[in-house]
Short mmCIF file of C-alpha atoms in Angstrom, two decimals:
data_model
loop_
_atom_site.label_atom_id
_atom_site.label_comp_id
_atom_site.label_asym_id
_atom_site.label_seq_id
_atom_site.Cartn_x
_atom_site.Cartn_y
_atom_site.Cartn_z
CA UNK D 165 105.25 75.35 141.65
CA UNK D 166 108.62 76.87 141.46
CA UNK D 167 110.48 76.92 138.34
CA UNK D 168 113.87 76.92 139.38
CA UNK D 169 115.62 73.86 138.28
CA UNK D 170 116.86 72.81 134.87
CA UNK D 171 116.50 69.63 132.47
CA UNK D 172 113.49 67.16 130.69
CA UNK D 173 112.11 63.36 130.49
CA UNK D 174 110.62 60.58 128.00
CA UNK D 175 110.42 57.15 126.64
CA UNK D 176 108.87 55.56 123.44
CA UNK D 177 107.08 55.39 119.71
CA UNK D 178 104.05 53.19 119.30
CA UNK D 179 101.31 54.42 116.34
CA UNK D 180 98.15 52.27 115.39
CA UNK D 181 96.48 52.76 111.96
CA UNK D 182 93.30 51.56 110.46
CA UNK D 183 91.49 51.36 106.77
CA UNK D 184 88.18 50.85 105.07
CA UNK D 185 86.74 50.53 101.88
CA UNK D 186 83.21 51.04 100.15
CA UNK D 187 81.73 50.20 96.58
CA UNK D 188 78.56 50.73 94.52
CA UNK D 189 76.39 49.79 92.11
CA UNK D 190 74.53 50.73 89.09
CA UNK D 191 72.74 48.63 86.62
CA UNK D 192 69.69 46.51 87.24
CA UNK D 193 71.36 43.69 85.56
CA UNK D 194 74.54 43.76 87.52
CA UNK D 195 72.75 44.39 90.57
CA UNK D 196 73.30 40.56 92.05
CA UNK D 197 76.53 40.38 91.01
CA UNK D 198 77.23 43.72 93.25
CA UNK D 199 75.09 42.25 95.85
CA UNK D 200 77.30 39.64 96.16
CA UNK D 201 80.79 40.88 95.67
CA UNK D 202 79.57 43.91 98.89
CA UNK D 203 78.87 40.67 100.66
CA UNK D 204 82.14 39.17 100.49
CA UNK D 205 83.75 42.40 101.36
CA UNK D 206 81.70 43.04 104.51
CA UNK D 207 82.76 39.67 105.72
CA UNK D 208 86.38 40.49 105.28
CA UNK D 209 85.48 43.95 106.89
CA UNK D 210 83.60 42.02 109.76
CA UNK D 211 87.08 39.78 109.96
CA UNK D 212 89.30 42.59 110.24
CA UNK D 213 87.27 44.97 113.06
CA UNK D 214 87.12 41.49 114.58
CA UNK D 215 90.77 41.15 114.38
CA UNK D 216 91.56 44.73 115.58
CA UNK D 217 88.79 44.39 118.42
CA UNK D 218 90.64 41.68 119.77
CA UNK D 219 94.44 42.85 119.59
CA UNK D 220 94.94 44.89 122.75
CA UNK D 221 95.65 48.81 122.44
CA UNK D 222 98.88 49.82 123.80
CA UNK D 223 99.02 51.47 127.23
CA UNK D 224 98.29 54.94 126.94
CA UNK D 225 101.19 55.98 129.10
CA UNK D 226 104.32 54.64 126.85
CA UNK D 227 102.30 56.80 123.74
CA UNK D 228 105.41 59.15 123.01
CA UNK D 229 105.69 61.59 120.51
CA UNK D 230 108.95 63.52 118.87
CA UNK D 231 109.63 67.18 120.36
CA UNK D 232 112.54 69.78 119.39
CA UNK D 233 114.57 72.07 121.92
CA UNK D 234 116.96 74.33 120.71
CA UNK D 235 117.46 72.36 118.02
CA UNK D 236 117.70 69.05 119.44
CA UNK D 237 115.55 66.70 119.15
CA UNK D 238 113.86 64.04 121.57
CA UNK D 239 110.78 62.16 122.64
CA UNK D 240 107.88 62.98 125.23
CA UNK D 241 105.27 61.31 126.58
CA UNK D 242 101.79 61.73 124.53
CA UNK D 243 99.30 64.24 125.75
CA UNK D 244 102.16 66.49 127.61
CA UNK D 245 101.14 70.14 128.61
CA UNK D 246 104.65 71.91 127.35
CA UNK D 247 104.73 75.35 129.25
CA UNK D 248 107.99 77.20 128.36
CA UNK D 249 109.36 78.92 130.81
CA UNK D 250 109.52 82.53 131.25
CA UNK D 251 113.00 82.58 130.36
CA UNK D 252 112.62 80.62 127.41
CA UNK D 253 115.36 78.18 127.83
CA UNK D 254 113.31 75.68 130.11
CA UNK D 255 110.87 73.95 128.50
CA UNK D 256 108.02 71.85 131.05
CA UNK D 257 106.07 69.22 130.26
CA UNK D 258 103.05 68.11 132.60
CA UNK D 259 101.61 64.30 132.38
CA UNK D 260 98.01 64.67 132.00
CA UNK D 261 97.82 68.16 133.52
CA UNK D 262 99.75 67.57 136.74
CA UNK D 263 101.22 71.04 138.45
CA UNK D 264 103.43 68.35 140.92
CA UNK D 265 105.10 65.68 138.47
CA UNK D 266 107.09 67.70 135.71
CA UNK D 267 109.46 66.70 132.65
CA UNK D 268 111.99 69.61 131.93
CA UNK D 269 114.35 70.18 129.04
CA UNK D 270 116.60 73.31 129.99
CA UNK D 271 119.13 75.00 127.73
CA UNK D 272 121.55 77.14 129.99
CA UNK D 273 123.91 79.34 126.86
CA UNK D 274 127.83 78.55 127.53
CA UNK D 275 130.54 79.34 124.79
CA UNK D 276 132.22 76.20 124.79
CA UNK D 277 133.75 76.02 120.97
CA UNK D 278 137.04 75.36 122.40
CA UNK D 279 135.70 72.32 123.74
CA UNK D 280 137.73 72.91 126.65
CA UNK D 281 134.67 72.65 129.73
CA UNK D 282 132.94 68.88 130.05
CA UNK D 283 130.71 67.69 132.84
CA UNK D 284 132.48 64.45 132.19
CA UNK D 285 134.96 66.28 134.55
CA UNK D 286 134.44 65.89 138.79
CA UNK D 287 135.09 69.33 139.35
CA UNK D 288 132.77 71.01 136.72
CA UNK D 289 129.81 68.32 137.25
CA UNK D 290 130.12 69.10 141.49
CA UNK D 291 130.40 72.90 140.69
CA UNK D 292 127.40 72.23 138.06
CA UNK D 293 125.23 70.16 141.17
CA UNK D 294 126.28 72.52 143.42
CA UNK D 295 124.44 75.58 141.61
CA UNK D 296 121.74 73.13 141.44
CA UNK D 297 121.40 72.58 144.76
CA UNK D 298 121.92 76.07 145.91
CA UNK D 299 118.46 77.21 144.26
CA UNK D 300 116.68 74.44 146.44
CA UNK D 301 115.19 73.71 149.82
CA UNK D 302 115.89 70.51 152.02
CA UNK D 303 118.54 69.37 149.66
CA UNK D 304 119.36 65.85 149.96
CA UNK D 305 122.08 64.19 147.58
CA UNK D 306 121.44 59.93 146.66
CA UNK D 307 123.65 58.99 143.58
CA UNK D 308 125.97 60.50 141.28
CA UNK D 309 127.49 58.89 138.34
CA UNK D 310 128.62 59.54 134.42
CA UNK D 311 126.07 59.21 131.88
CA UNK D 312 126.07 59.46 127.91
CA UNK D 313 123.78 61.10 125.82
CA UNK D 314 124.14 61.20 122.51
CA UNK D 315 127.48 59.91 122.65
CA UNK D 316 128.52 63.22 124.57
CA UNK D 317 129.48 62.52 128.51
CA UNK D 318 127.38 63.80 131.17
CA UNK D 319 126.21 63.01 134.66
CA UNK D 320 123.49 61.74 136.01
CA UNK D 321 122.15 63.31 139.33
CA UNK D 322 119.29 61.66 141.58
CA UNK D 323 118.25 64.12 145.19
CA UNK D 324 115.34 64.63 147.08
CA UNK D 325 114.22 68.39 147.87
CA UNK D 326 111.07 70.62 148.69
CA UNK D 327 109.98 72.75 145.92
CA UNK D 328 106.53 74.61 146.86
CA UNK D 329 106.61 72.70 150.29
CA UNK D 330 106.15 69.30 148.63
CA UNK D 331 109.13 66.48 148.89
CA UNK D 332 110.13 65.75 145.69
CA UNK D 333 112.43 62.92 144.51
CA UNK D 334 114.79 64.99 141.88
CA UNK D 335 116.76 63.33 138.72
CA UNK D 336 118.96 65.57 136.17
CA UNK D 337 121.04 64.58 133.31
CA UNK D 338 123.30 67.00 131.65
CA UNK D 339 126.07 67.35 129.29
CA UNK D 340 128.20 69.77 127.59
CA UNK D 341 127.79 71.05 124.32
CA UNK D 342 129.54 73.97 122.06
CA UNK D 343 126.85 76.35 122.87
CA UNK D 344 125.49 75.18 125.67
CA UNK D 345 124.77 72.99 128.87
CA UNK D 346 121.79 70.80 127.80
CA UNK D 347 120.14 69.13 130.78
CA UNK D 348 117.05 66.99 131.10
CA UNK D 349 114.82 66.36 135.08
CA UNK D 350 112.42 64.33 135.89
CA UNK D 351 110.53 65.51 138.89
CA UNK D 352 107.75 64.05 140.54
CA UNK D 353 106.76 63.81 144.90
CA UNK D 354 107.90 61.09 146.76
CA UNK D 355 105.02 59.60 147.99
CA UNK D 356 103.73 58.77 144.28
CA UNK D 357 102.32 55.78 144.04
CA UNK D 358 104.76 53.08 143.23
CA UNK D 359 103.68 51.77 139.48
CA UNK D 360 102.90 55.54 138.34
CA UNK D 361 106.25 56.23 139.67
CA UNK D 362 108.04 53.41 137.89
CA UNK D 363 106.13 54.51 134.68
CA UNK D 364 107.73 57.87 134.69
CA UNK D 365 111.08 56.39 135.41
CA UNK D 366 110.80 54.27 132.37
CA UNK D 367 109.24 57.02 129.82
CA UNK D 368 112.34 59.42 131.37
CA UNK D 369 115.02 56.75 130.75
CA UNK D 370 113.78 56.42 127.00
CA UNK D 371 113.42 60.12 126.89
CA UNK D 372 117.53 59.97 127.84
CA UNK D 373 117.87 57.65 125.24
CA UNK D 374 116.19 59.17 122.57
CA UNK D 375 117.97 62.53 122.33
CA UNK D 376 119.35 63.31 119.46
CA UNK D 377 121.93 66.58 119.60
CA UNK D 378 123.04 66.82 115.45
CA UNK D 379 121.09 70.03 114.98
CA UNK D 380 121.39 71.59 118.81
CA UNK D 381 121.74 75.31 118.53
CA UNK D 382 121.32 77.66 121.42
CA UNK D 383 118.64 79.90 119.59
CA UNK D 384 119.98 83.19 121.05
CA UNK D 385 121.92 85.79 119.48
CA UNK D 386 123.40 86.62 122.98
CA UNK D 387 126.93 86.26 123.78
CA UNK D 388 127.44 83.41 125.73
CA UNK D 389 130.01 83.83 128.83
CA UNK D 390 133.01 81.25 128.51
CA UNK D 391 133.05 78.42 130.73
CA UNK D 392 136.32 77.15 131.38
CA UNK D 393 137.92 75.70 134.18
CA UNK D 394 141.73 74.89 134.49
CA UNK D 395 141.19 71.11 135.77
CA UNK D 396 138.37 70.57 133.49
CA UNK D 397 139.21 67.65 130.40
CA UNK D 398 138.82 68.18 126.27
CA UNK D 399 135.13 65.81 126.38
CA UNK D 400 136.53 63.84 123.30
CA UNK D 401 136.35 59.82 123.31
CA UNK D 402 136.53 57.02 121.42
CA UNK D 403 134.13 54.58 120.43
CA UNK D 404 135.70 52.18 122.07
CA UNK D 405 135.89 54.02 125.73
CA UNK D 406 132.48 55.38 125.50
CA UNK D 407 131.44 51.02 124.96
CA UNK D 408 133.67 50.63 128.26
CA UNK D 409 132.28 53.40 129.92
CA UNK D 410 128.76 51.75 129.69
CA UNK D 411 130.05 48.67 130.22
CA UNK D 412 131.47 50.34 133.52
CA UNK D 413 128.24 51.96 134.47
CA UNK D 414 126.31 48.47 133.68
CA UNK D 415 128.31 46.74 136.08
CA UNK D 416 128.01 49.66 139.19
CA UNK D 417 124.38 49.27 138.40
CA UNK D 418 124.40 46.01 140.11
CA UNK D 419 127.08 45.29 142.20
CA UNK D 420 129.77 47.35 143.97
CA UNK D 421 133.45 47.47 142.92
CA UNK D 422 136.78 49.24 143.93
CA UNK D 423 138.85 51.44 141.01
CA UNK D 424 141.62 48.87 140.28
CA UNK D 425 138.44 45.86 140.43
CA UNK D 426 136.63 47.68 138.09
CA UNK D 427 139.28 48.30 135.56
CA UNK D 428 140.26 44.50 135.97
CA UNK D 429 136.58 43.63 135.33
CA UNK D 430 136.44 45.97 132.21
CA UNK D 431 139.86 44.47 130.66
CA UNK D 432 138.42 40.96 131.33
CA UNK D 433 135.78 42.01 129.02
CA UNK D 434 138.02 42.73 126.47
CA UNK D 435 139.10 46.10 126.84
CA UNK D 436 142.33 47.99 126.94
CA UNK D 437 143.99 49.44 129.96
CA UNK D 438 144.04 52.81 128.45
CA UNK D 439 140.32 52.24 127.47
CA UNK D 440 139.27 50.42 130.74
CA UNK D 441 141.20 53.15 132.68
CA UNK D 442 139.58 55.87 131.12
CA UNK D 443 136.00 54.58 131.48
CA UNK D 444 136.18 54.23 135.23
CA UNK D 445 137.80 57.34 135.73
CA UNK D 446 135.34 59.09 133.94
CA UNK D 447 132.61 56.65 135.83
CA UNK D 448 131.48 59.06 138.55
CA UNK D 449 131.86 56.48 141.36
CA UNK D 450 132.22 57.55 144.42
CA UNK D 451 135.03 54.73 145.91
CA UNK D 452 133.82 55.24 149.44
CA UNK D 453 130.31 54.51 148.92
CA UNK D 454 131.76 51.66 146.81
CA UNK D 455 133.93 50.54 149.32
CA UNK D 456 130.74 50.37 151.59
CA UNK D 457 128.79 48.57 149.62
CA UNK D 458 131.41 46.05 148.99
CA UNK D 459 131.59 45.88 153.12
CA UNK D 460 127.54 45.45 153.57
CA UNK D 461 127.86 43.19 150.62
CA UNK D 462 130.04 40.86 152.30
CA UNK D 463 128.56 40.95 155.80
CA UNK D 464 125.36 39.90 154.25
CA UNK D 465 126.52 36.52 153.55
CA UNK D 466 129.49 36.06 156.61
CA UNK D 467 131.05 37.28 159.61
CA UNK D 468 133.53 39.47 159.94
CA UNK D 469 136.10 41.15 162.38
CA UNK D 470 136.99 45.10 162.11
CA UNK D 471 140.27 44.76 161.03
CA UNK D 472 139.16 41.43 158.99
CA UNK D 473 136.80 43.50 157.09
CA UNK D 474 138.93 46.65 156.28
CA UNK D 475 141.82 43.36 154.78
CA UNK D 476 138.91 42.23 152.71
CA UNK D 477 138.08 45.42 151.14
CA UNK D 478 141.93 46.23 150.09
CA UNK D 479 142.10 42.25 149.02
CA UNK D 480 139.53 43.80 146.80
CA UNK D 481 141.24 46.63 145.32
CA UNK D 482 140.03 49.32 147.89
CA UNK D 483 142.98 51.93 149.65
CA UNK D 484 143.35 51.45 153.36
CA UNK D 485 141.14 55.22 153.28
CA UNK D 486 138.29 53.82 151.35
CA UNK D 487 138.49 50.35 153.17
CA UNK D 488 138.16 52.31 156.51
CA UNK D 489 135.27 54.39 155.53
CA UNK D 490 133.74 51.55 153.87
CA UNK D 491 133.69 49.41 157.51
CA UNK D 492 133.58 52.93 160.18
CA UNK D 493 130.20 53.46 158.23
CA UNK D 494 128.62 49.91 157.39
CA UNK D 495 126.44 49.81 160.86
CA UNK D 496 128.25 46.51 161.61
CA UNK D 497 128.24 45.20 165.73
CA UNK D 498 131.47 43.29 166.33
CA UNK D 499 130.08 41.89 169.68
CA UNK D 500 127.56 40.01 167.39
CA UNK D 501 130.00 39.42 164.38
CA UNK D 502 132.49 37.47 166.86
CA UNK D 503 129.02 35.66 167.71
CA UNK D 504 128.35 34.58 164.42
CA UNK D 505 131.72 33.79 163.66
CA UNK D 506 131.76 31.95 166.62
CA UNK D 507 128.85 29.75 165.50
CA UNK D 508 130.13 29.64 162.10
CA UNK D 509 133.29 27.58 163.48
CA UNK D 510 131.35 25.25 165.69
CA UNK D 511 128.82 24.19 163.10
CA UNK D 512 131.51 22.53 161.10
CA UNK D 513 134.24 21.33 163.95
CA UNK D 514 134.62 21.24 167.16
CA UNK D 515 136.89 23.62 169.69
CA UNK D 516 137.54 24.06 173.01
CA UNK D 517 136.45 27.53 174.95
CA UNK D 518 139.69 28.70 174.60
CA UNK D 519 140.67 27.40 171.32
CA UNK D 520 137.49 29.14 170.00
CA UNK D 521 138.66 32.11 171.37
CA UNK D 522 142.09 31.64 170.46
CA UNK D 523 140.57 31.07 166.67
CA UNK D 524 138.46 34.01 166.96
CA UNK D 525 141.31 36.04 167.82
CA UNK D 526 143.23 35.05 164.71
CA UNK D 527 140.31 36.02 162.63
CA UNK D 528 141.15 39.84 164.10
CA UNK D 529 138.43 40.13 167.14
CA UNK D 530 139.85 41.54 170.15
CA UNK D 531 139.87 39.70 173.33
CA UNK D 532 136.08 40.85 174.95
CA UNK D 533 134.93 40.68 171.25
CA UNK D 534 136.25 36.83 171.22
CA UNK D 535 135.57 35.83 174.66
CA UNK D 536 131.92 37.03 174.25
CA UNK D 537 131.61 35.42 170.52
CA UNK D 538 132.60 32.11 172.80
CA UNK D 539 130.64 32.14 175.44
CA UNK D 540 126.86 33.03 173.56
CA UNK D 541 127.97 30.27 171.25
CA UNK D 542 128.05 28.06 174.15
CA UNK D 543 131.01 27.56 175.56
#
């Protein structure tokens, strides 16, 4: 398979220990005695196998163990193949032999000492995706958003290419540090079973979570080229905006908000506008997907007009741009949301045809829209 991506994966520590014992013997007259005391301590023996016979052994895939990378150190699943690449600043790791699903840890040599180049930044992490991306075939984006590891900000990357002719769902993390870009991928095809799949998902996620960057070195004597960009941002942050910026990426893992929403949200939790602010700037959301979301979110649950839907969405913090994209691309037909809405009205009061109409007008339908909404609803 092609080697021609960069990061790693992991997940957890679980160890299992066991003791015996043994005694002896030696006069003639102490012989009972000894006979006895060996039987007492068989039967606590016999106890404890009995004991550890019954308690269940953990699941061989969540075994981890600790590995280092240029100095920094992390966890990978039990029984990995590592294969370094030839390169030497890729390191692979195989579950259980596979040549398909593959756990990288890639160390690409940047001088950064100025701390002046983050991936925290939009422009550096798209330039950064798009060198990615360039290097494979049948590139498909999904998501995008911040990520920290190791208290340094990062993104977090999720495509689907072909590498060797197979499809392959794709996942990098990667973040900036003095000496280096340190990323970590998960790849694996997408037709992988479901639980094996959801297995490697968890053991990369605790591989993410595990890293620890105190000692990272880029073990080259090499001059590094500079990496600097002028719109890039100094990747320092406090405590209390890295807390919001997880809080932040918490909440987009469930639900869908707008900028201003999500800074309202974070300041309802507590935080500061400058904190709040700085967290969902620094996010990765992509507002237009966001915006819809919001609009598939609400049509799930009610009907809506065009222009109804694109007021909802700036109700909800949204520009007019992002509210417009949001409703252009949620697959919504209006013919059947003024029929809805139509039947939405008449299960709770009653209208005339052309009050119906006239209601269904108001709610921002146009005329065919309305007058069709009326007349499947049955009148």
């Amino acid at each position: 398979m092609k080697k021609r991506v960069l990061s790693i994966l992991c997940a957890g520590l679980i160890a299992l220990s066991a003791a015996g014992c043994s005694s002896s013997g030696t006069s003639k007259e102490e012989h009972q005695s000894l006979l006895d005391v060996n039987s007492a301590l068989q039967a606590q023996v016999d106890e404890l196998e009995a004991k550890l016979a019954a308690t269940p052994e953990p699941s061989p895939d969540f075994n981890m163990e600790d590995a280092t990378f240029m100095g920094a150190r992390f966890s990978v699943p039990e029984g990995c193949t590592a294969t370094p690449d030839d390169s030497g600043n890729i390191m692979y790791y195989y579950p259980s032999g596979s040549q398909t699903t593959m756990i990288m840890v890639s160390a690409q040599p940047v001088d950064n000492s100025s701390g002046d180049y983050s991936l925290s930044d939009t422009s550096n992490r798209d330039n950064y995706i798009e060198g990615v991306a360039s290097s494979l075939d049948n590139y498909q984006a999904v998501t995008t958003s911040s990520r920290v590891l190791d208290d340094k900000v990062g993104f977090f990357h999720t495509c689907e290419c072909d590498i060797s002719g197979i499809n392959m769902n794709f996942r990098f993390a990667a973040v900036t540090l003095p000496d280096m870009v340190f990323s970590f991928s998960l790849v694996c095809p997408t037709d992988l079973p479901e639980e094996e799949a959801s297995t490697l998902l968890a053991q990369f996620e605790t591989t993410l979570n595990s890293v620890d960057f105190s000692q990272a070195q880029y073990a080259s004597s090499t001059p590094a080229p500079a990496l600097t960009s002028e719109t890039s941002s100094v990747d320092t942050h406090t405590a209390e905006q890295s807390a919001a910026l997880s809080k932040a990426l918490d909440y987009l893992d469930y639900t869908a908000f707008s900028r201003s929403g999500l800074v309202d949200q974070l300041e309802y939790e507590g935080f500061s506008t400058e904190d709040a602010t700085w967290a969902v700037d620094n996010c990765g959301a992509d507002w237009n997907q966001q915006a819809l979301q919001t609009a598939k979110d609400y049509l799930d649950y009610t009907a809506f007009s065009y222009t109804g839907l694109i007021d909802q969405l700036e109700y909800e913090g949204f520009t007019m741009e992002q509210a417009a994209y949001g409703v252009d691309n949620c697959g919504a037909n209006w013919m059947e949301q003024a029929v809805l809405c139509a039947q939405d009205y008449l299960d709770y009061t009653s209208f005339s045809r052309q009050g119906l109409i006239d209601q269904l007008l108001y709610e921002g339908f146009t005329q065919e829209q309305a007058e069709y909404g009326a007349a499947q609803a049955g009148l």
